[in-house]
N, CA and C of each residue as an Amber inpcrd file, in Angstrom:
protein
   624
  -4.5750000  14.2490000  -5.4110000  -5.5550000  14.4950000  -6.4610000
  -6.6500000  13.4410000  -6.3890000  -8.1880000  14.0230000  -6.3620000
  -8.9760000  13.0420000  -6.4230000  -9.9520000  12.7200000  -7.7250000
  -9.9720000  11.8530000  -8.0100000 -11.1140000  11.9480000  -9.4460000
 -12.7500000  11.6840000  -8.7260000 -13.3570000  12.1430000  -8.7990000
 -15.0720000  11.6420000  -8.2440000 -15.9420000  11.1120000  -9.3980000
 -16.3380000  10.0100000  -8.8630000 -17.0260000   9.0190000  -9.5850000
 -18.3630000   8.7460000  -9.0260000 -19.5600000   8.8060000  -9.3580000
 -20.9490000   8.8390000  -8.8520000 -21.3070000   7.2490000  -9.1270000
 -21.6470000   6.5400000  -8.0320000 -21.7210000   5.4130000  -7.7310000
 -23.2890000   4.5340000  -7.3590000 -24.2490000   3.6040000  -7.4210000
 -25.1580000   3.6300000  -7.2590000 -25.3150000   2.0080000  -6.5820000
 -25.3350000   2.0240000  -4.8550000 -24.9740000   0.4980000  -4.4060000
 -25.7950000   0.6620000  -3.7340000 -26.7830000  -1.0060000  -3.6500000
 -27.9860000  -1.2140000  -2.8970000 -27.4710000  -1.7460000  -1.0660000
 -28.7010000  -0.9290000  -0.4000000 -28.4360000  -1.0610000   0.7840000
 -29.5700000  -1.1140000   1.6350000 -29.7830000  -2.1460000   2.5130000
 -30.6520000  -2.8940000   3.1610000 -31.2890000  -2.4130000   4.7660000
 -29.6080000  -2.4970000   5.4440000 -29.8090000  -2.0980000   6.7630000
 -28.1660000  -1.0620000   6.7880000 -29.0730000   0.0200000   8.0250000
 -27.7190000   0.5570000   7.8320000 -26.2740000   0.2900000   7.4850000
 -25.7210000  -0.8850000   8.2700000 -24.2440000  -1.3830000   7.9980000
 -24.7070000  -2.6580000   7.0960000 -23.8250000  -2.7910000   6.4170000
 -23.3740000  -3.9720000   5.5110000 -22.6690000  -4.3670000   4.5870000
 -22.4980000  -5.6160000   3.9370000 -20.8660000  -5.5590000   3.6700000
 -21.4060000  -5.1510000   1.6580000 -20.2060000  -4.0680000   1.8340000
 -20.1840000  -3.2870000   0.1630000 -19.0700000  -4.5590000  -0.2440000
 -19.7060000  -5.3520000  -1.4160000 -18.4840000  -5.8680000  -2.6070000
 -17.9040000  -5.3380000  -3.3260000 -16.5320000  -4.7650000  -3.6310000
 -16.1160000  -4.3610000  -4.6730000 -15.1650000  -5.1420000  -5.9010000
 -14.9440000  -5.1330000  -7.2390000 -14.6640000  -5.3680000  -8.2420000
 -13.6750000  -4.4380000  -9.1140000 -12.8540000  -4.2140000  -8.8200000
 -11.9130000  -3.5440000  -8.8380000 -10.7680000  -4.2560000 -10.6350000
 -10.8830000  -3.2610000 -11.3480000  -9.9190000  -4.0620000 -12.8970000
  -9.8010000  -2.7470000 -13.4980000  -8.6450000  -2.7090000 -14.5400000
  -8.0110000  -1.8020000 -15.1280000  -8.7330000  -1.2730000 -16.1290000
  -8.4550000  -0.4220000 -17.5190000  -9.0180000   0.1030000 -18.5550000
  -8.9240000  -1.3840000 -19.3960000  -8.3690000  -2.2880000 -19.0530000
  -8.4130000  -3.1760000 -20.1740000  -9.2060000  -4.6100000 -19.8750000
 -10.1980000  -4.0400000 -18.3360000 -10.7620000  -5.1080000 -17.9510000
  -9.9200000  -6.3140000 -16.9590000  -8.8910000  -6.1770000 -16.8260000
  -8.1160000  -7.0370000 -15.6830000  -8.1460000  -6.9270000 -14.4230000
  -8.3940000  -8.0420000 -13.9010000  -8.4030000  -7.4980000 -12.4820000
  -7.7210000  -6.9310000 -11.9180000  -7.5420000  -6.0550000 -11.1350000
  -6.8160000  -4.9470000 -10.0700000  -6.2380000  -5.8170000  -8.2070000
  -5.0180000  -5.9020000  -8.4940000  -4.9020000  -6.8240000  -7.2950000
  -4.3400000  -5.4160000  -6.5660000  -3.6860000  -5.6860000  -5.1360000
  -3.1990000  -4.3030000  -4.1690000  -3.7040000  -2.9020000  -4.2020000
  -5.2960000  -3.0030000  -4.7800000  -5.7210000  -1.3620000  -4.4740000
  -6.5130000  -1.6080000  -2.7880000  -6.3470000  -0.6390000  -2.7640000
  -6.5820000  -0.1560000  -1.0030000  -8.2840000   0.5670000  -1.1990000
  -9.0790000   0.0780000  -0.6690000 -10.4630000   0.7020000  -0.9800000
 -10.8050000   0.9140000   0.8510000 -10.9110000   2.4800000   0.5900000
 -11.2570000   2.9760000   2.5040000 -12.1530000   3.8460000   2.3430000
 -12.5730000   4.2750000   3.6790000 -13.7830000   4.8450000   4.0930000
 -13.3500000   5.6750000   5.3520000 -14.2060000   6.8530000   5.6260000
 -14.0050000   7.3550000   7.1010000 -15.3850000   6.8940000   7.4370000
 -15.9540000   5.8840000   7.3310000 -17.3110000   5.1590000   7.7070000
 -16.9300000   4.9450000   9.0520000 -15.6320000   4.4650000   9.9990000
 -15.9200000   3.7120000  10.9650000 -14.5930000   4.8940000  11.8960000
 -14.5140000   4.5410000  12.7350000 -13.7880000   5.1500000  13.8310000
 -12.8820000   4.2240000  14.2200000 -11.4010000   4.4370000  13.9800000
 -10.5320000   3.5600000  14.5090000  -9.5690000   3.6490000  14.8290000
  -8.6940000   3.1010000  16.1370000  -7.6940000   3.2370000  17.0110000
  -6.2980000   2.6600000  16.3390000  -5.3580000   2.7270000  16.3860000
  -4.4470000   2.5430000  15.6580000  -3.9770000   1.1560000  16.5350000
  -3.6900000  -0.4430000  15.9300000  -3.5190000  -1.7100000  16.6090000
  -2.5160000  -1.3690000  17.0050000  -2.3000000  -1.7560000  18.2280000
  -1.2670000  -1.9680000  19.5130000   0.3060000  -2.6340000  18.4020000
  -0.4270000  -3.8990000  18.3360000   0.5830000  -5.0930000  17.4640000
   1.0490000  -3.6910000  16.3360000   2.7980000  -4.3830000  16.1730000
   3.0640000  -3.9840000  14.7020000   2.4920000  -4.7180000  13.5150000
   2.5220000  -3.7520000  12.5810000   1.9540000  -4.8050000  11.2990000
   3.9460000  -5.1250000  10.7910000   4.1230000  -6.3700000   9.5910000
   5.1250000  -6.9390000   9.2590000   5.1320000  -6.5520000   7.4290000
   6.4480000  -5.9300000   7.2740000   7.0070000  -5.5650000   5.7580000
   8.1070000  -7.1210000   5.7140000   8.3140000  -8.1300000   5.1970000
   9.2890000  -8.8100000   5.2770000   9.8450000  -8.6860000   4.1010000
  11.2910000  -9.4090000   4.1190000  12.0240000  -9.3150000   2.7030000
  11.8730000 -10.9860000   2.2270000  11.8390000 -11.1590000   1.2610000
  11.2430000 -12.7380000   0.8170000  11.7520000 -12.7740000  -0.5160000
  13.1670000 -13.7130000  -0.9050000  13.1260000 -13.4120000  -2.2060000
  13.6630000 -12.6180000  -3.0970000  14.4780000 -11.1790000  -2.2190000
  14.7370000 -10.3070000  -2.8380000  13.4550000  -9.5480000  -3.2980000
  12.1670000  -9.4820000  -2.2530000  10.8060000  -8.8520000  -2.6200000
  10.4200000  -8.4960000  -1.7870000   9.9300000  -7.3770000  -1.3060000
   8.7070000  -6.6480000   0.0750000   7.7240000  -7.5840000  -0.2480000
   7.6210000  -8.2910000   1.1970000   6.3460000  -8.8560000   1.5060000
   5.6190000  -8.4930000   2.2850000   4.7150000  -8.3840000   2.1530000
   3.3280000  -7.9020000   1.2040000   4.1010000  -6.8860000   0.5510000
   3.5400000  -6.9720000  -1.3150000   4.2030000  -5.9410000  -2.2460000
   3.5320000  -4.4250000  -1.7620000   2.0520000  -4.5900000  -0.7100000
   1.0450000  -3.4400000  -0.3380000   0.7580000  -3.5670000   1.3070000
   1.2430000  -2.8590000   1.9410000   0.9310000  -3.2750000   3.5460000
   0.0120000  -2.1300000   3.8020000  -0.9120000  -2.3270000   4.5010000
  -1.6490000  -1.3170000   4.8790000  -1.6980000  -1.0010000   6.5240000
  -1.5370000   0.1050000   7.0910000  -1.4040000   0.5010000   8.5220000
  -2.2170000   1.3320000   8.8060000  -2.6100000   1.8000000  10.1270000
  -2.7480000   2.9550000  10.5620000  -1.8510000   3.7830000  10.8490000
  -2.6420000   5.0410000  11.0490000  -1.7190000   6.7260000  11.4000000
  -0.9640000   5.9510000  12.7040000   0.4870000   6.2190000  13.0730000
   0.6260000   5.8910000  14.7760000   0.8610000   4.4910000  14.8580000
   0.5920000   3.1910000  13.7100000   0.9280000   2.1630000  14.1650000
   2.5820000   2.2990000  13.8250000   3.0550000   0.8220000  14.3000000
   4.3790000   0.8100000  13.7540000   4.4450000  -0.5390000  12.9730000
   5.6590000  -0.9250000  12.0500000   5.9410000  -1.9440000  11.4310000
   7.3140000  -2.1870000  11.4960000   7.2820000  -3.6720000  11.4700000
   8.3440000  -4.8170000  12.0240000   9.3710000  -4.5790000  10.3400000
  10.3340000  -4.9790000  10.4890000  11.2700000  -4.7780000   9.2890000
  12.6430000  -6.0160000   9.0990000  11.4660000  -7.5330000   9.1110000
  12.4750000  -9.0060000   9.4000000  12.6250000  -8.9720000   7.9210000
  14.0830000  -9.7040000   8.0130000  14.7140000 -10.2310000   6.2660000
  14.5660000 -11.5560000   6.5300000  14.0830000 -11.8260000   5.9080000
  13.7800000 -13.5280000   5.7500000  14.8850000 -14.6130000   4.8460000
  15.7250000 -13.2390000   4.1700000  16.8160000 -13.3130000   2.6760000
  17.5300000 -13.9720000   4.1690000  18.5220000 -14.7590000   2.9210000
  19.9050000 -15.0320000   3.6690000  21.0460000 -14.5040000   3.1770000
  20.2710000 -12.9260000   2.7120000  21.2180000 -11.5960000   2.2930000
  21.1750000 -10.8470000   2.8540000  21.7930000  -9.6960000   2.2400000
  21.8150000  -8.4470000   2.9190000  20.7820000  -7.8110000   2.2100000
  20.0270000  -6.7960000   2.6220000  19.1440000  -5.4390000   2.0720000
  19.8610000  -4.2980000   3.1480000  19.2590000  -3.4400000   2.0820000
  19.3660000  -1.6220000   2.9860000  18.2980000  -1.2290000   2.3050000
  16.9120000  -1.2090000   2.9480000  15.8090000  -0.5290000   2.4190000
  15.8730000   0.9110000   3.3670000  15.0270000   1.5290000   2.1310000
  14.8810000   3.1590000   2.6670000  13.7600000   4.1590000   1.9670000
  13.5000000   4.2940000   2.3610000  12.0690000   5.8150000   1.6660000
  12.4020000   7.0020000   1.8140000  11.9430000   7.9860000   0.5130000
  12.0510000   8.6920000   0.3650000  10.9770000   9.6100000   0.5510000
   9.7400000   8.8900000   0.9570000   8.4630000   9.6870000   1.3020000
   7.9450000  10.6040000   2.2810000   7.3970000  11.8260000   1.7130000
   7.3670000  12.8160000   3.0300000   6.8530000  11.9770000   3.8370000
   5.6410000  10.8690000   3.9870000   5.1420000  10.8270000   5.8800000
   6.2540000  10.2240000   6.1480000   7.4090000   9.7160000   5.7400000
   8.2220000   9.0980000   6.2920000   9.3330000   8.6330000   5.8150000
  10.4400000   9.2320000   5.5850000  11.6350000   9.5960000   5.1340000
  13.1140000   8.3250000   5.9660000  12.8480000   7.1660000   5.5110000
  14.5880000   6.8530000   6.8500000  14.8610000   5.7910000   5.8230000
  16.2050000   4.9630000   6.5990000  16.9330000   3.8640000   6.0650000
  16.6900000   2.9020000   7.3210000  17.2620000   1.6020000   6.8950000
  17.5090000   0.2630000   7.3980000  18.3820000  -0.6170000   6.8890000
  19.3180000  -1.0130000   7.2900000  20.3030000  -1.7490000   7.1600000
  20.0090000  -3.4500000   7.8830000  19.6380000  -4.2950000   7.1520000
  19.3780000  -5.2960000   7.3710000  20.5420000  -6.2700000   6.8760000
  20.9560000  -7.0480000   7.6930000  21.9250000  -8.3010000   7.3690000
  21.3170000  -9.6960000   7.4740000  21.7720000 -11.1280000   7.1090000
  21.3520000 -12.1370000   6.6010000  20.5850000 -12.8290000   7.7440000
  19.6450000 -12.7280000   7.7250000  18.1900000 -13.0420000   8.8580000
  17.9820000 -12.3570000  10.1690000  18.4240000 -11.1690000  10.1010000
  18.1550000  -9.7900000  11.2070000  16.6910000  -9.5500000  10.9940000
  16.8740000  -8.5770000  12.0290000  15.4170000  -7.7670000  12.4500000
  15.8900000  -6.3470000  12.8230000  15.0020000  -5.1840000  12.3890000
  15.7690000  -4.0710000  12.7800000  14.8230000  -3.6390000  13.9290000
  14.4730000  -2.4740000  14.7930000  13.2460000  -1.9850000  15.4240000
  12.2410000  -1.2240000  14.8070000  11.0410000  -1.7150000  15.0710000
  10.0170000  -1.5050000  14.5460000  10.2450000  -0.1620000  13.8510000
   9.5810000   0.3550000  12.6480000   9.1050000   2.0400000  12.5760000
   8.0580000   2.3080000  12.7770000   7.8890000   3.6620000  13.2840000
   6.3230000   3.9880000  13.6120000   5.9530000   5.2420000  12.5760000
   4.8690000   5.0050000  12.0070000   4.3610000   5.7760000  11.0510000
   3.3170000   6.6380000  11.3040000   3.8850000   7.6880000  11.8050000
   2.7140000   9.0360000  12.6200000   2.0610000   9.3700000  11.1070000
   2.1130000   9.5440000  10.0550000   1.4810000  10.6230000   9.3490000
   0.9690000  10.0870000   8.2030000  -0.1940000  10.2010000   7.7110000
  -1.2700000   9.2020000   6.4280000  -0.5140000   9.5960000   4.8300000
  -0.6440000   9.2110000   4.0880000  -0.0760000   8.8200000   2.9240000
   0.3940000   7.5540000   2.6980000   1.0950000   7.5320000   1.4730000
   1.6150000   6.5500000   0.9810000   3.8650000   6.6320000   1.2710000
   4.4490000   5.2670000   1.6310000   5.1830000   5.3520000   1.6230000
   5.9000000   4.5000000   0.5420000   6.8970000   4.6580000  -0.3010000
   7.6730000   3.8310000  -1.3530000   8.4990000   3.2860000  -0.7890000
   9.0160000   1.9430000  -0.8000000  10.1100000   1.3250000  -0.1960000
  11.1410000   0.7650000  -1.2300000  12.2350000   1.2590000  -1.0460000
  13.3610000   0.6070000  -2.2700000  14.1820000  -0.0350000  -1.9180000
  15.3280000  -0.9210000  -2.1130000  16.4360000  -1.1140000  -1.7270000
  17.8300000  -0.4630000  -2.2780000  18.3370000  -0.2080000  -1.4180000
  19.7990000   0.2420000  -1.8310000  20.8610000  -0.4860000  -2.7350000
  20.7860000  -1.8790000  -2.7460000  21.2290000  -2.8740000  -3.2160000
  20.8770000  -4.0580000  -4.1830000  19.2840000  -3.9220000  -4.2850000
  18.2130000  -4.7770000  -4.9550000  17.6730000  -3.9930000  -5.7340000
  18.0160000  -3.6860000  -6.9690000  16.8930000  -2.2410000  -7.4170000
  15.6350000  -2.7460000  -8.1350000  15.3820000  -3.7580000  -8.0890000
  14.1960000  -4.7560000  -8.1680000  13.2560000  -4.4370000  -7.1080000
  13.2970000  -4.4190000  -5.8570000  12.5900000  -4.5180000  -4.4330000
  11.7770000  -2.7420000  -4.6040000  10.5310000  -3.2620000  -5.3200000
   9.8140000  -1.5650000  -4.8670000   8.5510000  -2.5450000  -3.6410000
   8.1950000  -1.6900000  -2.6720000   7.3900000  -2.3420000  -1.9000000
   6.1900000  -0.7270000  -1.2200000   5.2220000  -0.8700000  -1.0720000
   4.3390000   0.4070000  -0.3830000   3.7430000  -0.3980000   0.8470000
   3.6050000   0.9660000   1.6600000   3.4020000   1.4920000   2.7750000
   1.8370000   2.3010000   2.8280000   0.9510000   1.8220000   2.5130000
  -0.1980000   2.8330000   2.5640000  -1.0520000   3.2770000   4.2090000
  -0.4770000   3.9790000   4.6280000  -0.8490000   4.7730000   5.9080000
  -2.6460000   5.1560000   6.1540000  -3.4770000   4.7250000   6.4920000
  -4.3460000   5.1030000   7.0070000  -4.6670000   6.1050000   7.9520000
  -5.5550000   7.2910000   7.8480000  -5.9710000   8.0670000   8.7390000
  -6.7930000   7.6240000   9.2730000  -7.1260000   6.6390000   9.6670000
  -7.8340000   6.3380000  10.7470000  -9.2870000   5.7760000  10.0930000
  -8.5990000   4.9780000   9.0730000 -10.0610000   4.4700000   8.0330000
 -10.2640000   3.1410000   8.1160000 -11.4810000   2.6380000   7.4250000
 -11.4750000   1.5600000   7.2280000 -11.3400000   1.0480000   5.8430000
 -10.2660000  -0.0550000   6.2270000  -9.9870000  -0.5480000   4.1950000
 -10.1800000  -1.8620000   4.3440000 -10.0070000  -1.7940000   2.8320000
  -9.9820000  -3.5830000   2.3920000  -8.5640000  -3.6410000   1.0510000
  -8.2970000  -4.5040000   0.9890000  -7.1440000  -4.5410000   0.2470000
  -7.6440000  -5.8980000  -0.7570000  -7.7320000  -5.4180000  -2.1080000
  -8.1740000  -6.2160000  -3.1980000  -7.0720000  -7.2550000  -3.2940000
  -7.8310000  -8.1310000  -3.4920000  -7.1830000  -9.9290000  -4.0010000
  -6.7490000  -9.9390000  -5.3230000  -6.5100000 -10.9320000  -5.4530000
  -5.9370000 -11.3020000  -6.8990000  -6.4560000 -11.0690000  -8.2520000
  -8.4460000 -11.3890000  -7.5770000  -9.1550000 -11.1860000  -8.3170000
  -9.8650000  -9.9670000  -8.3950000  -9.3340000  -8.7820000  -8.0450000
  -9.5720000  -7.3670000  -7.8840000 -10.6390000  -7.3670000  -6.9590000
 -10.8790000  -7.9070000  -5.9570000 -12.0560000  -7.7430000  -4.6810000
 -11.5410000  -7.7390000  -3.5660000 -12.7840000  -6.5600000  -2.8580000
 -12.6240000  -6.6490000  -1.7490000 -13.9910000  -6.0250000  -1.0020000
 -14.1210000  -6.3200000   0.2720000 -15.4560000  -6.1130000   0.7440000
 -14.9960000  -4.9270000   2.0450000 -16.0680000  -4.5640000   2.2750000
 -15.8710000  -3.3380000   3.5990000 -17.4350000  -3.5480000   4.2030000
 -17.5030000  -3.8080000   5.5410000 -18.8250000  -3.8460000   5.9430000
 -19.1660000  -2.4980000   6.6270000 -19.9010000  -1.8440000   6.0620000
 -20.1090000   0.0430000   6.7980000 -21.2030000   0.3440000   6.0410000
 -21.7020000   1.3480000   6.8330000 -23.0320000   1.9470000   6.1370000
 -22.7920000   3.2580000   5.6400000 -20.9830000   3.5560000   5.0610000
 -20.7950000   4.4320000   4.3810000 -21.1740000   4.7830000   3.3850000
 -21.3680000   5.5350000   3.0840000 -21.7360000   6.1320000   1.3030000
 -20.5790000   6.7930000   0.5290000 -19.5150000   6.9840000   1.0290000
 -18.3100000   7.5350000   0.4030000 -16.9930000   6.7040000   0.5070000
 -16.2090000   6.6780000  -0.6220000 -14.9550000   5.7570000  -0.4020000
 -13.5550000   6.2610000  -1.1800000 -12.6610000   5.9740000  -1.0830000
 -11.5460000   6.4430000  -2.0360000 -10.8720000   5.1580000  -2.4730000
 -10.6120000   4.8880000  -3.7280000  -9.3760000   3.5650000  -3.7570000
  -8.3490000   4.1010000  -4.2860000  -7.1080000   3.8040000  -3.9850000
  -5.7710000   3.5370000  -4.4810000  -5.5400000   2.6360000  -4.4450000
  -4.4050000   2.6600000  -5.3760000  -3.5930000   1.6950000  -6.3310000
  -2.3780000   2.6290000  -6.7370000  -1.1070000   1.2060000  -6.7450000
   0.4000000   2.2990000  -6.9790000   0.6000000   2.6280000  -8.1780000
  -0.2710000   2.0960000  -9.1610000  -0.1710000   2.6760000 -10.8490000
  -1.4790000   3.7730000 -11.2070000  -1.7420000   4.2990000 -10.0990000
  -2.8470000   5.0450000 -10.7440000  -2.1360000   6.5870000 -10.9940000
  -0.8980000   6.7620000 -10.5250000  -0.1020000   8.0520000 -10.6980000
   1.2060000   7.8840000 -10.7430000   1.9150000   8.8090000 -11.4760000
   3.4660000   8.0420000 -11.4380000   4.1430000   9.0880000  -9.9420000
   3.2130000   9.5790000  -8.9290000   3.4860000  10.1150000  -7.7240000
   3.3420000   8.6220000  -7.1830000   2.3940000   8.0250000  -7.1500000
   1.9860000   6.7100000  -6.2250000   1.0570000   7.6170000  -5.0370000
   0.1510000   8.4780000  -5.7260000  -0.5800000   9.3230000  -4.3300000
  -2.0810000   9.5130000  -5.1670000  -2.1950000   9.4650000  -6.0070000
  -3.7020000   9.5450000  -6.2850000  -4.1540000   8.8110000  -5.6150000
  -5.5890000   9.1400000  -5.5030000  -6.6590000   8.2350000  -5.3510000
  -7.7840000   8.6420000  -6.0920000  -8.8290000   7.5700000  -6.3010000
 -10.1840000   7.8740000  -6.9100000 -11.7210000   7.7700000  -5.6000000
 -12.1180000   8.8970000  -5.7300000 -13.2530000   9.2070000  -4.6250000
 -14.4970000   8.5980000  -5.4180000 -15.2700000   7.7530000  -4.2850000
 -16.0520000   7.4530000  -5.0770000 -17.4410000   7.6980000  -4.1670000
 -18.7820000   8.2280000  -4.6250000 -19.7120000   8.5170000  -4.0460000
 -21.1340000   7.5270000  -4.3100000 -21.1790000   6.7810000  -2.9270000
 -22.5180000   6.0500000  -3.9000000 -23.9640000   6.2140000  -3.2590000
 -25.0430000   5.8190000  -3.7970000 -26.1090000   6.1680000  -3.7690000
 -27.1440000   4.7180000  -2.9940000 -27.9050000   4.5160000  -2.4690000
 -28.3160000   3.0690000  -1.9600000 -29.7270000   3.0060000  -2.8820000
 -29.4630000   2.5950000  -3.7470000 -30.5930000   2.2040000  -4.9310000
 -30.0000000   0.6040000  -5.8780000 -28.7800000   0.5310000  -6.0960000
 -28.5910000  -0.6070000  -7.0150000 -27.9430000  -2.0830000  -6.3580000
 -27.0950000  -3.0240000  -7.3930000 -26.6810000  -4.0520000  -6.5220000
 -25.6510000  -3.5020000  -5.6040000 -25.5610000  -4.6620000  -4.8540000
 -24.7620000  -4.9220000  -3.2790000 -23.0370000  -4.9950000  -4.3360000
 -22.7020000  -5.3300000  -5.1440000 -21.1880000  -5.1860000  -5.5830000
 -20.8410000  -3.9890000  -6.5450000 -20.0380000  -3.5280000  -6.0790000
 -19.9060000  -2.4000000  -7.5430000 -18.4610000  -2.6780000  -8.3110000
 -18.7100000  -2.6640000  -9.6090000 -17.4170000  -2.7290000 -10.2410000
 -16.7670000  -1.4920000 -10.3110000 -15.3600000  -1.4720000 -10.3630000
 -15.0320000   0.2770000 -10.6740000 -13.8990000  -0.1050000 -11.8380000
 -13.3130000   0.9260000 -12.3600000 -12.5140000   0.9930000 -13.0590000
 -11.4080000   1.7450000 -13.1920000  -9.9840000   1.2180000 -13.0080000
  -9.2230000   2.0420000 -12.3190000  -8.3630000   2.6200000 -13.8180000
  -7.9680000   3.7670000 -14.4250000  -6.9390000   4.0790000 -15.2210000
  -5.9480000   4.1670000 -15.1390000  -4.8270000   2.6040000 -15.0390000
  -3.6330000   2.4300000 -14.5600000  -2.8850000   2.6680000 -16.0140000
  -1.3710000   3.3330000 -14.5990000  -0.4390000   3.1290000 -15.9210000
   0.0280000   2.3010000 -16.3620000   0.6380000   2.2710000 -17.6870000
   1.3670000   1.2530000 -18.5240000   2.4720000   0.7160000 -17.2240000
   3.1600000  -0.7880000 -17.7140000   3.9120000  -0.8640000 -16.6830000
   5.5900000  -1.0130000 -17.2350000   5.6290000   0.1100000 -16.5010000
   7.7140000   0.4700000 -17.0790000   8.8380000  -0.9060000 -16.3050000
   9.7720000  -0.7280000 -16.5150000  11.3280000  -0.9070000 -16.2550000
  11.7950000  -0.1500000 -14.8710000  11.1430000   1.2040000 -15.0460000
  11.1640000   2.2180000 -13.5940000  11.1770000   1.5280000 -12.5270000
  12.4850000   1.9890000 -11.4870000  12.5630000   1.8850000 -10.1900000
  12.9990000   2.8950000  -8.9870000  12.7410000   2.6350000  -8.0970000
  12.8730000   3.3930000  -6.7370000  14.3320000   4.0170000  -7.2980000
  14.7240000   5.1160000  -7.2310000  16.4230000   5.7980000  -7.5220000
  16.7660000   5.4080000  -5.7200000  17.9410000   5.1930000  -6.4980000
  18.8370000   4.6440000  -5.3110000  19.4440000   5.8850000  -4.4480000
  20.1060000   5.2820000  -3.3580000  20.5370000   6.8440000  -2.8640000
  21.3710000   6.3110000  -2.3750000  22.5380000   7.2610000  -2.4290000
  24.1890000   7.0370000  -1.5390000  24.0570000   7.6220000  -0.0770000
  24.2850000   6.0040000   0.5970000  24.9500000   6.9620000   1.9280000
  26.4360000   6.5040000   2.3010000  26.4840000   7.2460000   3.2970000
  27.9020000   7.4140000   3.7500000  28.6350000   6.1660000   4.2620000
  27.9700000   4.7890000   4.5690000  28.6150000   4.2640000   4.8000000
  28.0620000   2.6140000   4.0040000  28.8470000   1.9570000   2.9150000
  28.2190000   1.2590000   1.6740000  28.6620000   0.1490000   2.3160000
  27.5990000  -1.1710000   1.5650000  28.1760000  -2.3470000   1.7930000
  29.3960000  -2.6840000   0.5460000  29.8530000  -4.0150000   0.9510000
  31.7350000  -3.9970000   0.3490000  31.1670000  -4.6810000  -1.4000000
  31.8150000  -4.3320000  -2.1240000  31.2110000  -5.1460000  -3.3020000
  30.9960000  -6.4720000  -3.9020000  31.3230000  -7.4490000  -2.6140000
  31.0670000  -8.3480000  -2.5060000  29.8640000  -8.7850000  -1.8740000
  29.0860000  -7.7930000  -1.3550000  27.8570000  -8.0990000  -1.4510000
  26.6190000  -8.3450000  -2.0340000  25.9590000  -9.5100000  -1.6450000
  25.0970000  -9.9310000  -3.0680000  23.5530000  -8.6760000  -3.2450000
């Protein structure tokens, strides 16, 4: 689902870098929204990108990839995890033990992926898949920049739907300033977590 938002950002020479300002309905900044473009043409990096476990936490809480790349899946815990998704582009498990590495996954298909643990029901972590775009991934302080002489963009964020698949389309115009603020309508934030799932073969209940 997309919402379209008519946008009005000043522009100089064809390419250059768009600022964005990214905060909620209540004015807060917006950290982990994903702001992309099909402005640029791009090959999916050779290198895996890295999901680590840190903490009993997906690190980065927001990883961003391309269509076709793959990602590394190190526990950094000196526990156990069993992370797993339930998301159509990409549906599997992993069984990680106390400072393992499993083999990479490769993520053929764009969307968003949810990552849970089997054992941690704390650990929600995303997977945002690129079709072959260019993003920027907002800071702390809800910014992020994209240098393109696009005029069209989409951002997500994992509270903008309780799917975790919206995005907001945004269309802009080259008449005003070089930063645009946007405003994202996030949800309230619940207790809600990833549902766990049984498989066939469990760790012993002495596991932490």
């Amino acid at each position: 689902m997309l919402t379209t938002i008519s946008l009005l950002i000043f522009s100089v020479d064809a390419r250059q870098d768009i600022h964005f300002k990214v905060v909620d309905q209540f004015g807060t900044p917006v950290a982990n929204a994903v702001v992309s473009t099909h402005g640029a043409s791009l090959n999916s990096p050779q290198a895996p990108a890295v999901m680590d476990q840190i903490n009993k936490q997906f690190a980065p809480h927001v990883l961003v990839v391309q269509k076709g790349q793959s990602v590394r899946f190190p526990n950094s815990d000196d526990i156990r995890h069993h992370i797993y998704s339930f998301s159509q582009p990409k549906p599997f498990e992993i069984r990680l033990f106390k400072g393992e590495e499993s083999s990479p996954v490769t993520f053929e298909q764009p969307g968003v992926v949810v990552l849970g643990c089997n054992i941690h029901d704390q650990m929600i972590g995303y997977i945002y898949i690129a079709d072959h775009e260019l993003t920027a991934l907002t800071d702390e302080n809800g910014e992020a920049t994209l240098h393109t002489q696009a005029t069209e963009f989409n951002i997500w964020q994992p509270k903008l739907s309780s799917s975790h698949s919206e995005r907001i389309h945004i269309v802009r115009d080259a008449a005003d300033v070089a930063q645009q603020k946007v405003t994202l309508p996030l949800l309230e934030e619940t207790n809600t977590h990833v549902k766990k799932r049984t498989f066939s073969r469990k760790f012993s209940s002495g596991d932490p």
